[in-house]
Amino acid sequence: MDVSQPLPATLINLGLSIADLELYAARVRSGEYLSIAGITLLIYDYFCTFEEEWGHIWRQKPRLAPAKVLFAINRYFPLFTLVTRFYVFNRALYNPTVRYSPTSGTEALN
């Protein structure tokens, strides 16, 4: 945002300044980087331990024991959750059709 231009009325009504917006943008970007780093470390761990997992868990009989189901949920559900949350959050954050409505105090569509 150009500093020489005045702030839009909606930002003034919310009590936000340029510094507040810059701080918010920096924190959002830092959060994105931390999410990507966490997902990357989790995937790295999966690749490093997959051979042991295959030998100790998946090659054992019976093929679909309750312990194996619980192991799979415990091991792979967090990755699915993290990736889904990252995708949904970023999609909502950068969606140009969602804007703040100062009259209702909630998000509204254009």
mmCIF file of C-alpha atoms in Angstrom:
data_model
loop_
_atom_site.group_PDB
_atom_site.id
_atom_site.type_symbol
_atom_site.label_atom_id
_atom_site.label_comp_id
_atom_site.label_asym_id
_atom_site.label_seq_id
_atom_site.Cartn_x
_atom_site.Cartn_y
_atom_site.Cartn_z
ATOM 1 C CA MET A 1 0.000 0.000 0.000
ATOM 2 C CA ASP A 2 1.342 3.412 -0.936
ATOM 3 C CA VAL A 3 1.995 5.453 2.198
ATOM 4 C CA SER A 4 1.104 8.716 0.418
ATOM 5 C CA GLN A 5 -2.470 7.524 -0.158
ATOM 6 C CA PRO A 6 -4.945 7.833 2.708
ATOM 7 C CA LEU A 7 -6.193 4.692 4.407
ATOM 8 C CA PRO A 8 -9.593 3.367 3.309
ATOM 9 C CA ALA A 9 -12.463 4.278 5.616
ATOM 10 C CA THR A 10 -12.977 0.656 6.665
ATOM 11 C CA LEU A 11 -9.424 0.453 8.003
ATOM 12 C CA ILE A 12 -9.778 3.738 9.828
ATOM 13 C CA ASN A 13 -13.047 2.536 11.399
ATOM 14 C CA LEU A 14 -11.263 -0.593 12.599
ATOM 15 C CA GLY A 15 -8.465 1.472 14.101
ATOM 16 C CA LEU A 16 -5.778 -0.079 11.880
ATOM 17 C CA SER A 17 -2.671 1.673 10.696
ATOM 18 C CA ILE A 18 -0.177 0.811 7.965
ATOM 19 C CA ALA A 19 2.197 -0.501 10.634
ATOM 20 C CA ASP A 20 -0.537 -2.797 11.967
ATOM 21 C CA LEU A 21 -1.181 -4.194 8.486
ATOM 22 C CA GLU A 22 2.530 -4.718 7.840
ATOM 23 C CA LEU A 23 2.935 -6.523 11.174
ATOM 24 C CA TYR A 24 -0.077 -8.722 10.414
ATOM 25 C CA ALA A 25 1.266 -9.591 6.947
ATOM 26 C CA ALA A 26 4.689 -10.454 8.390
ATOM 27 C CA ARG A 27 3.144 -12.724 11.030
ATOM 28 C CA VAL A 28 0.941 -14.473 8.471
ATOM 29 C CA ARG A 29 3.950 -15.096 6.238
ATOM 30 C CA SER A 30 5.979 -16.405 9.206
ATOM 31 C CA GLY A 31 3.123 -18.756 10.088
ATOM 32 C CA GLU A 32 3.043 -20.062 6.528
ATOM 33 C CA TYR A 33 6.783 -20.730 6.578
ATOM 34 C CA LEU A 34 6.524 -22.551 9.914
ATOM 35 C CA SER A 35 3.663 -24.694 8.616
ATOM 36 C CA ILE A 36 5.649 -25.638 5.520
ATOM 37 C CA ALA A 37 8.690 -26.450 7.666
ATOM 38 C CA GLY A 38 6.605 -28.676 9.968
ATOM 39 C CA ILE A 39 5.007 -30.535 7.076
ATOM 40 C CA THR A 40 8.429 -30.994 5.459
ATOM 41 C CA LEU A 41 9.938 -32.427 8.655
ATOM 42 C CA LEU A 42 7.006 -34.797 9.069
ATOM 43 C CA ILE A 43 7.353 -36.079 5.492
ATOM 44 C CA TYR A 44 11.126 -36.428 5.978
ATOM 45 C CA ASP A 45 10.496 -38.516 9.094
ATOM 46 C CA TYR A 46 8.086 -40.738 7.154
ATOM 47 C CA PHE A 47 10.689 -41.382 4.457
ATOM 48 C CA CYS A 48 13.451 -42.062 7.008
ATOM 49 C CA THR A 49 11.412 -44.609 8.985
ATOM 50 C CA PHE A 50 9.303 -46.212 6.244
ATOM 51 C CA GLU A 51 11.596 -49.220 5.779
ATOM 52 C CA GLU A 52 11.433 -50.081 9.476
ATOM 53 C CA GLU A 53 7.689 -49.461 9.529
ATOM 54 C CA TRP A 54 7.196 -51.777 6.560
ATOM 55 C CA GLY A 55 9.191 -54.565 8.194
ATOM 56 C CA HIS A 56 7.770 -54.289 11.705
ATOM 57 C CA ILE A 57 4.158 -53.346 10.996
ATOM 58 C CA TRP A 58 2.908 -54.058 7.486
ATOM 59 C CA ARG A 59 4.655 -57.377 6.758
ATOM 60 C CA GLN A 60 3.313 -59.039 9.908
ATOM 61 C CA LYS A 61 0.206 -61.271 9.910
ATOM 62 C CA PRO A 62 -2.768 -60.677 10.126
ATOM 63 C CA ARG A 63 -3.039 -58.105 7.382
ATOM 64 C CA LEU A 64 -5.663 -55.862 9.007
ATOM 65 C CA ALA A 65 -5.272 -56.118 12.762
ATOM 66 C CA PRO A 66 -6.850 -53.437 14.986
ATOM 67 C CA ALA A 67 -3.374 -52.398 16.120
ATOM 68 C CA LYS A 68 -2.364 -51.750 12.507
ATOM 69 C CA VAL A 69 -5.444 -49.623 11.914
ATOM 70 C CA LEU A 70 -4.699 -47.544 15.025
ATOM 71 C CA PHE A 71 -1.050 -47.250 13.987
ATOM 72 C CA ALA A 72 -2.018 -46.036 10.504
ATOM 73 C CA ILE A 73 -4.439 -43.463 11.925
ATOM 74 C CA ASN A 74 -1.874 -42.267 14.458
ATOM 75 C CA ARG A 75 0.898 -42.074 11.871
ATOM 76 C CA TYR A 76 -0.795 -40.658 8.773
ATOM 77 C CA PHE A 77 -3.801 -38.678 10.017
ATOM 78 C CA PRO A 78 -1.647 -35.794 11.367
ATOM 79 C CA LEU A 79 -0.035 -35.333 7.946
ATOM 80 C CA PHE A 80 -3.436 -35.286 6.267
ATOM 81 C CA THR A 81 -4.715 -32.795 8.861
ATOM 82 C CA LEU A 82 -1.722 -30.451 8.546
ATOM 83 C CA VAL A 83 -1.798 -30.381 4.757
ATOM 84 C CA THR A 84 -5.568 -29.859 4.701
ATOM 85 C CA ARG A 85 -5.437 -27.034 7.263
ATOM 86 C CA PHE A 86 -2.593 -25.347 5.390
ATOM 87 C CA TYR A 87 -4.488 -25.541 2.090
ATOM 88 C CA VAL A 88 -7.820 -24.343 3.510
ATOM 89 C CA PHE A 89 -6.270 -21.510 5.534
ATOM 90 C CA ASN A 90 -4.232 -20.176 2.619
ATOM 91 C CA ARG A 91 -7.134 -20.505 0.213
ATOM 92 C CA ALA A 92 -9.374 -18.461 2.524
ATOM 93 C CA LEU A 93 -6.635 -15.952 3.291
ATOM 94 C CA TYR A 94 -5.912 -15.148 -0.355
ATOM 95 C CA ASN A 95 -9.470 -15.405 -1.676
ATOM 96 C CA PRO A 96 -10.292 -12.063 -3.336
ATOM 97 C CA THR A 97 -14.064 -12.618 -3.040
ATOM 98 C CA VAL A 98 -13.975 -12.600 0.786
ATOM 99 C CA ARG A 99 -13.876 -9.180 2.380
ATOM 100 C CA TYR A 100 -14.524 -7.664 5.777
ATOM 101 C CA SER A 101 -17.939 -6.107 6.284
ATOM 102 C CA PRO A 102 -17.703 -3.290 8.855
ATOM 103 C CA THR A 103 -21.482 -3.155 9.332
ATOM 104 C CA SER A 104 -21.937 -6.757 10.460
ATOM 105 C CA GLY A 105 -18.456 -7.412 11.868
ATOM 106 C CA THR A 106 -18.220 -10.657 9.894
ATOM 107 C CA GLU A 107 -16.851 -11.789 6.568
ATOM 108 C CA ALA A 108 -19.105 -11.259 3.560
ATOM 109 C CA LEU A 109 -18.981 -12.055 -0.135
ATOM 110 C CA ASN A 110 -18.685 -9.275 -2.716
#
